[in-house]
């Protein structure tokens, strides 16, 4: 099992540019989560999906952020336009069901300059 | 509303000392799960333990032990005979039956040689 795979590992972009973060969950896991980690706010849940359907997006900071899960093996988190305050580590996680734990990817470190 | 509080922001101990990391949770859910994760300096989130809401039996795994008390809504984590490799940020997290997982702010543990 390759685990949760995120790409890219690092992203540096200029303010105003569009950024797309990608996540491949573990096969068979029916929940997928996007988190953002910053020093000031810690680990924040942005959005999560169950069976590819968004369940709770109340953590998405603003309309510049959007997330999709077109199929069970792929999800994207898009920021458009990006701003310096979006700089953070973005984690993706997946889970099979309530009997199991949550597995996290290695994260994407985003820097907006 | 769900909330996880880790009141200790930073803890510093000398190697071989025992250390306890505190976690207090709030939830209205009748079914929930508690977790501890470790984030070493390399940045990944490493799963340590998961506890079901109904299972108050304490657990020990090597030098790690966990004390879950529903009466005080606490799920504390003790490291016995700490080692330098234990230096990391430790997160307590609360999972609901809907799948949502929220984290505390984390406790940074520094173990000095």
PDB file of N, CA, C and O in Angstrom, chain B residues 14-44:
ATOM      1  N   UNK B  14      14.182  16.609  30.514  1.00  0.00           N
ATOM      2  CA  UNK B  14      15.491  16.009  30.316  1.00  0.00           C
ATOM      3  C   UNK B  14      15.292  14.523  30.065  1.00  0.00           C
ATOM      4  O   UNK B  14      14.385  13.898  30.640  1.00  0.00           O
ATOM      5  N   UNK B  15      16.114  13.990  29.225  1.00  0.00           N
ATOM      6  CA  UNK B  15      16.010  12.573  28.874  1.00  0.00           C
ATOM      7  C   UNK B  15      15.849  11.710  30.123  1.00  0.00           C
ATOM      8  O   UNK B  15      16.455  11.972  31.156  1.00  0.00           O
ATOM      9  N   UNK B  16      15.019  10.698  29.998  1.00  0.00           N
ATOM     10  CA  UNK B  16      14.688   9.706  31.014  1.00  0.00           C
ATOM     11  C   UNK B  16      13.598  10.178  31.976  1.00  0.00           C
ATOM     12  O   UNK B  16      13.127   9.373  32.794  1.00  0.00           O
ATOM     13  N   UNK B  17      13.222  11.413  31.883  1.00  0.00           N
ATOM     14  CA  UNK B  17      12.093  11.877  32.692  1.00  0.00           C
ATOM     15  C   UNK B  17      10.786  11.363  32.083  1.00  0.00           C
ATOM     16  O   UNK B  17      10.687  11.135  30.873  1.00  0.00           O
ATOM     17  N   UNK B  18       9.771  11.194  32.932  1.00  0.00           N
ATOM     18  CA  UNK B  18       8.438  10.889  32.442  1.00  0.00           C
ATOM     19  C   UNK B  18       7.725  12.204  32.139  1.00  0.00           C
ATOM     20  O   UNK B  18       7.952  13.221  32.809  1.00  0.00           O
ATOM     21  N   UNK B  19       6.863  12.174  31.136  1.00  0.00           N
ATOM     22  CA  UNK B  19       6.140  13.391  30.773  1.00  0.00           C
ATOM     23  C   UNK B  19       4.715  13.032  30.370  1.00  0.00           C
ATOM     24  O   UNK B  19       4.489  12.016  29.710  1.00  0.00           O
ATOM     25  N   UNK B  20       3.760  13.858  30.793  1.00  0.00           N
ATOM     26  CA  UNK B  20       2.355  13.639  30.454  1.00  0.00           C
ATOM     27  C   UNK B  20       1.833  14.821  29.654  1.00  0.00           C
ATOM     28  O   UNK B  20       1.988  15.975  30.063  1.00  0.00           O
ATOM     29  N   UNK B  21       1.229  14.505  28.530  1.00  0.00           N
ATOM     30  CA  UNK B  21       0.612  15.511  27.669  1.00  0.00           C
ATOM     31  C   UNK B  21      -0.893  15.457  27.883  1.00  0.00           C
ATOM     32  O   UNK B  21      -1.507  14.394  27.765  1.00  0.00           O
ATOM     33  N   UNK B  22      -1.472  16.611  28.166  1.00  0.00           N
ATOM     34  CA  UNK B  22      -2.888  16.666  28.502  1.00  0.00           C
ATOM     35  C   UNK B  22      -3.755  16.941  27.275  1.00  0.00           C
ATOM     36  O   UNK B  22      -3.363  17.664  26.363  1.00  0.00           O
ATOM     37  N   UNK B  23      -4.953  16.374  27.302  1.00  0.00           N
ATOM     38  CA  UNK B  23      -5.925  16.601  26.239  1.00  0.00           C
ATOM     39  C   UNK B  23      -7.318  16.577  26.852  1.00  0.00           C
ATOM     40  O   UNK B  23      -7.679  15.618  27.536  1.00  0.00           O
ATOM     41  N   UNK B  24      -8.078  17.628  26.595  1.00  0.00           N
ATOM     42  CA  UNK B  24      -9.465  17.699  27.043  1.00  0.00           C
ATOM     43  C   UNK B  24     -10.330  17.937  25.821  1.00  0.00           C
ATOM     44  O   UNK B  24      -9.995  18.749  24.965  1.00  0.00           O
ATOM     45  N   UNK B  25     -11.433  17.221  25.739  1.00  0.00           N
ATOM     46  CA  UNK B  25     -12.279  17.330  24.560  1.00  0.00           C
ATOM     47  C   UNK B  25     -13.701  17.728  24.944  1.00  0.00           C
ATOM     48  O   UNK B  25     -14.125  17.533  26.085  1.00  0.00           O
ATOM     49  N   UNK B  26     -14.404  18.287  23.971  1.00  0.00           N
ATOM     50  CA  UNK B  26     -15.815  18.630  24.143  1.00  0.00           C
ATOM     51  C   UNK B  26     -16.567  18.102  22.928  1.00  0.00           C
ATOM     52  O   UNK B  26     -16.154  18.343  21.784  1.00  0.00           O
ATOM     53  N   UNK B  27     -17.667  17.433  23.183  1.00  0.00           N
ATOM     54  CA  UNK B  27     -18.513  16.970  22.094  1.00  0.00           C
ATOM     55  C   UNK B  27     -19.903  16.687  22.603  1.00  0.00           C
ATOM     56  O   UNK B  27     -20.073  16.306  23.758  1.00  0.00           O
ATOM     57  N   UNK B  28     -20.875  16.843  21.724  1.00  0.00           N
ATOM     58  CA  UNK B  28     -22.248  16.480  22.052  1.00  0.00           C
ATOM     59  C   UNK B  28     -22.608  15.137  21.419  1.00  0.00           C
ATOM     60  O   UNK B  28     -23.702  14.615  21.644  1.00  0.00           O
ATOM     61  N   UNK B  29     -21.686  14.618  20.629  1.00  0.00           N
ATOM     62  CA  UNK B  29     -21.942  13.346  19.984  1.00  0.00           C
ATOM     63  C   UNK B  29     -21.952  12.223  21.022  1.00  0.00           C
ATOM     64  O   UNK B  29     -21.170  12.235  21.978  1.00  0.00           O
ATOM     65  N   UNK B  30     -22.814  11.258  20.812  1.00  0.00           N
ATOM     66  CA  UNK B  30     -22.829  10.098  21.702  1.00  0.00           C
ATOM     67  C   UNK B  30     -21.827   9.042  21.258  1.00  0.00           C
ATOM     68  O   UNK B  30     -21.436   8.176  22.035  1.00  0.00           O
ATOM     69  N   UNK B  31     -21.430   9.133  20.001  1.00  0.00           N
ATOM     70  CA  UNK B  31     -20.412   8.232  19.456  1.00  0.00           C
ATOM     71  C   UNK B  31     -19.239   9.075  18.967  1.00  0.00           C
ATOM     72  O   UNK B  31     -19.431   9.979  18.148  1.00  0.00           O
ATOM     73  N   UNK B  32     -18.073   8.781  19.464  1.00  0.00           N
ATOM     74  CA  UNK B  32     -16.901   9.546  19.040  1.00  0.00           C
ATOM     75  C   UNK B  32     -15.640   8.730  19.274  1.00  0.00           C
ATOM     76  O   UNK B  32     -15.678   7.663  19.911  1.00  0.00           O
ATOM     77  N   UNK B  33     -14.543   9.246  18.733  1.00  0.00           N
ATOM     78  CA  UNK B  33     -13.265   8.533  18.801  1.00  0.00           C
ATOM     79  C   UNK B  33     -12.178   9.544  19.121  1.00  0.00           C
ATOM     80  O   UNK B  33     -12.244  10.695  18.701  1.00  0.00           O
ATOM     81  N   UNK B  34     -11.186   9.104  19.827  1.00  0.00           N
ATOM     82  CA  UNK B  34     -10.085   9.977  20.217  1.00  0.00           C
ATOM     83  C   UNK B  34      -8.781   9.432  19.662  1.00  0.00           C
ATOM     84  O   UNK B  34      -8.586   8.212  19.600  1.00  0.00           O
ATOM     85  N   UNK B  35      -7.908  10.344  19.281  1.00  0.00           N
ATOM     86  CA  UNK B  35      -6.660   9.966  18.631  1.00  0.00           C
ATOM     87  C   UNK B  35      -5.497  10.785  19.194  1.00  0.00           C
ATOM     88  O   UNK B  35      -5.677  11.903  19.693  1.00  0.00           O
ATOM     89  N   UNK B  36      -4.312  10.208  19.069  1.00  0.00           N
ATOM     90  CA  UNK B  36      -3.082  10.961  19.234  1.00  0.00           C
ATOM     91  C   UNK B  36      -2.225  10.750  17.997  1.00  0.00           C
ATOM     92  O   UNK B  36      -2.112   9.616  17.493  1.00  0.00           O
ATOM     93  N   UNK B  37      -1.655  11.872  17.529  1.00  0.00           N
ATOM     94  CA  UNK B  37      -0.732  11.850  16.405  1.00  0.00           C
ATOM     95  C   UNK B  37       0.571  12.527  16.820  1.00  0.00           C
ATOM     96  O   UNK B  37       0.572  13.447  17.637  1.00  0.00           O
ATOM     97  N   UNK B  38       1.638  12.074  16.220  1.00  0.00           N
ATOM     98  CA  UNK B  38       2.966  12.650  16.445  1.00  0.00           C
ATOM     99  C   UNK B  38       3.438  13.301  15.156  1.00  0.00           C
ATOM    100  O   UNK B  38       3.293  12.715  14.075  1.00  0.00           O
ATOM    101  N   UNK B  39       3.982  14.503  15.276  1.00  0.00           N
ATOM    102  CA  UNK B  39       4.553  15.170  14.109  1.00  0.00           C
ATOM    103  C   UNK B  39       6.023  15.483  14.413  1.00  0.00           C
ATOM    104  O   UNK B  39       6.348  16.464  15.075  1.00  0.00           O
ATOM    105  N   UNK B  40       6.918  14.633  13.940  1.00  0.00           N
ATOM    106  CA  UNK B  40       8.347  14.871  14.164  1.00  0.00           C
ATOM    107  C   UNK B  40       8.831  16.049  13.320  1.00  0.00           C
ATOM    108  O   UNK B  40       8.077  16.561  12.484  1.00  0.00           O
ATOM    109  N   UNK B  41      10.069  16.469  13.520  1.00  0.00           N
ATOM    110  CA  UNK B  41      10.581  17.611  12.758  1.00  0.00           C
ATOM    111  C   UNK B  41      10.493  17.439  11.237  1.00  0.00           C
ATOM    112  O   UNK B  41      10.433  18.427  10.513  1.00  0.00           O
ATOM    113  N   UNK B  42      10.452  16.212  10.771  1.00  0.00           N
ATOM    114  CA  UNK B  42      10.348  15.978   9.333  1.00  0.00           C
ATOM    115  C   UNK B  42       8.972  16.363   8.783  1.00  0.00           C
ATOM    116  O   UNK B  42       8.824  16.504   7.561  1.00  0.00           O
ATOM    117  N   UNK B  43       7.990  16.525   9.656  1.00  0.00           N
ATOM    118  CA  UNK B  43       6.715  17.105   9.237  1.00  0.00           C
ATOM    119  C   UNK B  43       5.547  16.163   9.012  1.00  0.00           C
ATOM    120  O   UNK B  43       4.407  16.615   8.943  1.00  0.00           O
ATOM    121  N   UNK B  44       5.804  14.861   8.879  1.00  0.00           N
ATOM    122  CA  UNK B  44       4.660  13.979   8.618  1.00  0.00           C
ATOM    123  C   UNK B  44       3.842  13.783   9.878  1.00  0.00           C
ATOM    124  O   UNK B  44       4.321  13.994  10.990  1.00  0.00           O
TER     125      UNK B  44
END
